Short mmCIF file of C-alpha atoms and ligand atoms in Angstrom, two decimals:
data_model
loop_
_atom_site.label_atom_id
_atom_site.label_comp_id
_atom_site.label_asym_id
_atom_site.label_seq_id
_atom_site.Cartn_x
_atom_site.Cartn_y
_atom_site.Cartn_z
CA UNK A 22 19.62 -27.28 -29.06
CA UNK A 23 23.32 -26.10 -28.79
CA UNK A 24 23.81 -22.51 -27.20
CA UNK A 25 25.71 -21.54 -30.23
CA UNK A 26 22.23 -21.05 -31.91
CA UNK A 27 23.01 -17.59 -29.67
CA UNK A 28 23.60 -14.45 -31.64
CA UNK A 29 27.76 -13.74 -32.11
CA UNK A 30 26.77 -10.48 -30.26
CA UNK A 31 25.13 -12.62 -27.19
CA UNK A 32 27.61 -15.21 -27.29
CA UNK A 33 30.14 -11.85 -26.79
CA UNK A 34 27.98 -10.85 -23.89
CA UNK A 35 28.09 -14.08 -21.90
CA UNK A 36 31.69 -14.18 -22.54
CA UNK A 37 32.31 -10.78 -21.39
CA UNK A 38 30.29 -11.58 -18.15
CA UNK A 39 32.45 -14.08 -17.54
CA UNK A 40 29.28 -16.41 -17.16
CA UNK A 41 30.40 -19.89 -17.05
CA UNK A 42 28.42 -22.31 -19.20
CA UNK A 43 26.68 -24.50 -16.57
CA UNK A 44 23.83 -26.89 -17.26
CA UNK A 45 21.50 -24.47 -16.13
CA UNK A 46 22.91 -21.52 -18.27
CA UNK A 47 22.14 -23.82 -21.09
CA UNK A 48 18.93 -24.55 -20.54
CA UNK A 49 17.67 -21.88 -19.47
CA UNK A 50 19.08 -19.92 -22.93
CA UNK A 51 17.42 -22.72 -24.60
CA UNK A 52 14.15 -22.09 -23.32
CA UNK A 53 14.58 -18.48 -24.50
CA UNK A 54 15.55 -19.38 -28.04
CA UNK A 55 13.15 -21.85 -28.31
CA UNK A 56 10.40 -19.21 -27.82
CA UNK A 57 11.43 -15.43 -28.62
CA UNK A 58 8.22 -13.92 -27.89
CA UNK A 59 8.49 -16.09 -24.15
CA UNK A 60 8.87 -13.69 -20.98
CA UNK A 61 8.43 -16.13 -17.95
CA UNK A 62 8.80 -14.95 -14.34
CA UNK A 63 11.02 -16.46 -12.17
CA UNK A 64 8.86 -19.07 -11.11
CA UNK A 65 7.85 -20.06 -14.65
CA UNK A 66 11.45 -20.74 -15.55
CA UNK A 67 11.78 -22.43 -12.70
CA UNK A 68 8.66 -24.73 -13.62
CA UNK A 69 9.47 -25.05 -17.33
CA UNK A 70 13.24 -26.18 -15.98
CA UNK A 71 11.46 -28.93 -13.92
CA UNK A 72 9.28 -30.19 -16.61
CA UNK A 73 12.55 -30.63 -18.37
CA UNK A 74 14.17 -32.62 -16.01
CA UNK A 75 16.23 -30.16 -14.21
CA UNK A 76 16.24 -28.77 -10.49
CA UNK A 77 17.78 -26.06 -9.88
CA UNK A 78 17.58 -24.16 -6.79
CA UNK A 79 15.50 -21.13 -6.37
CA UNK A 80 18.43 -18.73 -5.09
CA UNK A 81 20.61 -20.04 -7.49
CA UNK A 82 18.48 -19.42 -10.72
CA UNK A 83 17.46 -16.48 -9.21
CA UNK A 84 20.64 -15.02 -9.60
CA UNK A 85 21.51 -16.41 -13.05
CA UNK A 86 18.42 -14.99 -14.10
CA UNK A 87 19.77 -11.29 -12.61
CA UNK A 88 23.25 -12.35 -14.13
CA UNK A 89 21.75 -12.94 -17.73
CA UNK A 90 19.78 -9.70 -17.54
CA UNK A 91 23.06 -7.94 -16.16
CA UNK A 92 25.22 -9.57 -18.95
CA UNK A 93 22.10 -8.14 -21.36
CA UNK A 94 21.11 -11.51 -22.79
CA UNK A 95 17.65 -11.09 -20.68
CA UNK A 96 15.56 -8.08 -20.45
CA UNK A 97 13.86 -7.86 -16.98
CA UNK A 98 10.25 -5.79 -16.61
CA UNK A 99 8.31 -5.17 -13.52
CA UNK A 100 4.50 -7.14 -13.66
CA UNK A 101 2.18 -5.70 -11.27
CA UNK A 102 -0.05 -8.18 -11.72
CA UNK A 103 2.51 -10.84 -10.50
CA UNK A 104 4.43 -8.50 -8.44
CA UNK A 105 7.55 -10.09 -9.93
CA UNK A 106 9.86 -9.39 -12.73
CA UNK A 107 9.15 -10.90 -16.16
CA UNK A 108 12.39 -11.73 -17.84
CA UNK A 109 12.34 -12.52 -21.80
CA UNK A 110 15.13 -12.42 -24.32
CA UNK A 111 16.96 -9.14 -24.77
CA UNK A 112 17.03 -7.50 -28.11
CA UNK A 113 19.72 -7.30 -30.24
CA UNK A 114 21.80 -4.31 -31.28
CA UNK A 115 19.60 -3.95 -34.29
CA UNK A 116 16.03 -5.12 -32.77
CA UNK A 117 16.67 -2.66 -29.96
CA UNK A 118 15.46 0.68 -31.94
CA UNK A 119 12.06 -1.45 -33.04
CA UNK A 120 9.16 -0.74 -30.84
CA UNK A 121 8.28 -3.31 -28.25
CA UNK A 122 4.83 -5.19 -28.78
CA UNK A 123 3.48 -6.56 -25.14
CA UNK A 124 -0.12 -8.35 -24.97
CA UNK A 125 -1.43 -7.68 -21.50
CA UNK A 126 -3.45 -11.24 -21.95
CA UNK A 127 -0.43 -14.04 -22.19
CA UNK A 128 2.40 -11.33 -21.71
CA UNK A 129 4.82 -12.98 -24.82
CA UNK A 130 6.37 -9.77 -26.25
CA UNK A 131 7.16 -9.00 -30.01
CA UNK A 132 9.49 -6.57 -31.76
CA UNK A 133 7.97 -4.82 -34.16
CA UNK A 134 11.13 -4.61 -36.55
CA UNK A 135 8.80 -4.19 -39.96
CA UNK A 136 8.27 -0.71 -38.16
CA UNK A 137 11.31 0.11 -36.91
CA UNK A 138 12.18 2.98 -39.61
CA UNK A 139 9.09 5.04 -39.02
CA UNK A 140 9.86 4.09 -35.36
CA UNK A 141 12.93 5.78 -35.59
CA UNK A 142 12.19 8.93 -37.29
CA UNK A 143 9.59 9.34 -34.21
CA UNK A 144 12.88 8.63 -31.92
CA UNK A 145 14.71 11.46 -33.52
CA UNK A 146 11.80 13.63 -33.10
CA UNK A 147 11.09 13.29 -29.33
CA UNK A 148 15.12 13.59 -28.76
CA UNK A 149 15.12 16.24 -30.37
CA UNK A 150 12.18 17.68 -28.73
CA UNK A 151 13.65 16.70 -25.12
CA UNK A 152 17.07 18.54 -25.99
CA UNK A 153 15.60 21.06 -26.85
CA UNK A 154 14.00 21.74 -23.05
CA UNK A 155 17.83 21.46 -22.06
CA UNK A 156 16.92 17.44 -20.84
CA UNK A 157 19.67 14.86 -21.73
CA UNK A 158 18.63 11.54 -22.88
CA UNK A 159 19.62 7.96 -22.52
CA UNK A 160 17.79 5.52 -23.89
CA UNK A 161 14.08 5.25 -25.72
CA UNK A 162 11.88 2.56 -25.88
CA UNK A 163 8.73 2.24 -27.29
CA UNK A 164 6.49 0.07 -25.83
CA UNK A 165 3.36 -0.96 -27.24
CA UNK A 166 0.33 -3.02 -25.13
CA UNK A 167 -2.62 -4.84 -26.05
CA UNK A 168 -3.73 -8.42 -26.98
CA UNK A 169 -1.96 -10.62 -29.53
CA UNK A 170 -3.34 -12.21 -32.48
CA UNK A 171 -3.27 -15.48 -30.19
CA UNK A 172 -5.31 -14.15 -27.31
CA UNK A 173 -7.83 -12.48 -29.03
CA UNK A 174 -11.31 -14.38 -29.42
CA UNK A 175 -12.29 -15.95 -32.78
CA UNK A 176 -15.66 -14.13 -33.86
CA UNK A 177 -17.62 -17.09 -32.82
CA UNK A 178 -16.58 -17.38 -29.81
CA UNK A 179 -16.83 -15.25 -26.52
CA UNK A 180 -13.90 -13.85 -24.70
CA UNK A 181 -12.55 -15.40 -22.03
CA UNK A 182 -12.58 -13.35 -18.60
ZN1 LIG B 11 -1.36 -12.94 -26.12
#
């Protein structure tokens, strides 16, 4: 799958980085793209790489994992659980205002987008309500957690622990 599958607005972002297009930049975007809801850490890319064929050296994907999330083609969240960062694929311009769906069980993400115009009447509200105490801010994100259609147990069947 050819990176120019990537969003105009990514492919601007990877240009303005100045990221060059190695083999690994490749395929590790394709992994991404291949799987939206996908948010690996660093070790899982580096495993799904290897199942693919490709070595790439830790320090070095390492760092074009930071450079992607830098560039804003990657989001980057702490996991306790882990004790790593979980990187997935960073929203667009237009998928960044729609609330962020996380299941705790398999950790694959979802934006909610069917629910991003009540989402965003509930923005307003809270900025408002923030500069109104005199606070400035940045940046909102809702973040929703739970289990995902996927992970939860069919009625028949026990849950797995
Ligand atoms: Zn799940």
């Amino acid at each position: 799958m050819p990176t120019d599958r990537l969003p105009p607005e990514w492919q601007a972002r990877l240009e303005r980085a100045g990221l060059r297009r190695t083999q690994a930049t490749r395929r590790v975007l394709e992994l991404f793209l291949r799987d939206c809801g996908w948010s690996p850490t660093h070790a899982e890319v580096d495993a799904a790489l290897q199942s693919g064929g490709l070595q790439v050296n830790r320090v070095t994907l390492y760092r074009l994992l930071d450079r992607l999330a830098a560039a804003g083609l990657l989001e980057r969240q702490p996991d306790d659980e882990s004790r790593s960062w979980r990187f997935h694929l960073a929203a667009s311009d237009a998928e960044a205002q729609a609330p962020r769906f996380e299941c705790d069980a398999c950790h694959r993400q979802f934006r909610i987008t069917e629910a991003s115009q009540s989402s965003r009447a509930a923005t307003h509200q809270l900025l408002d309500a923030l500069a109104h105490l005199g606070h400035h801010a940045q940046r909102v994100e809702l973040a929703i957690h739970g289990t995902c259609a996927g992970c939860q147990p069919s009625p028949d069947q026990p849950a797995r622990r």
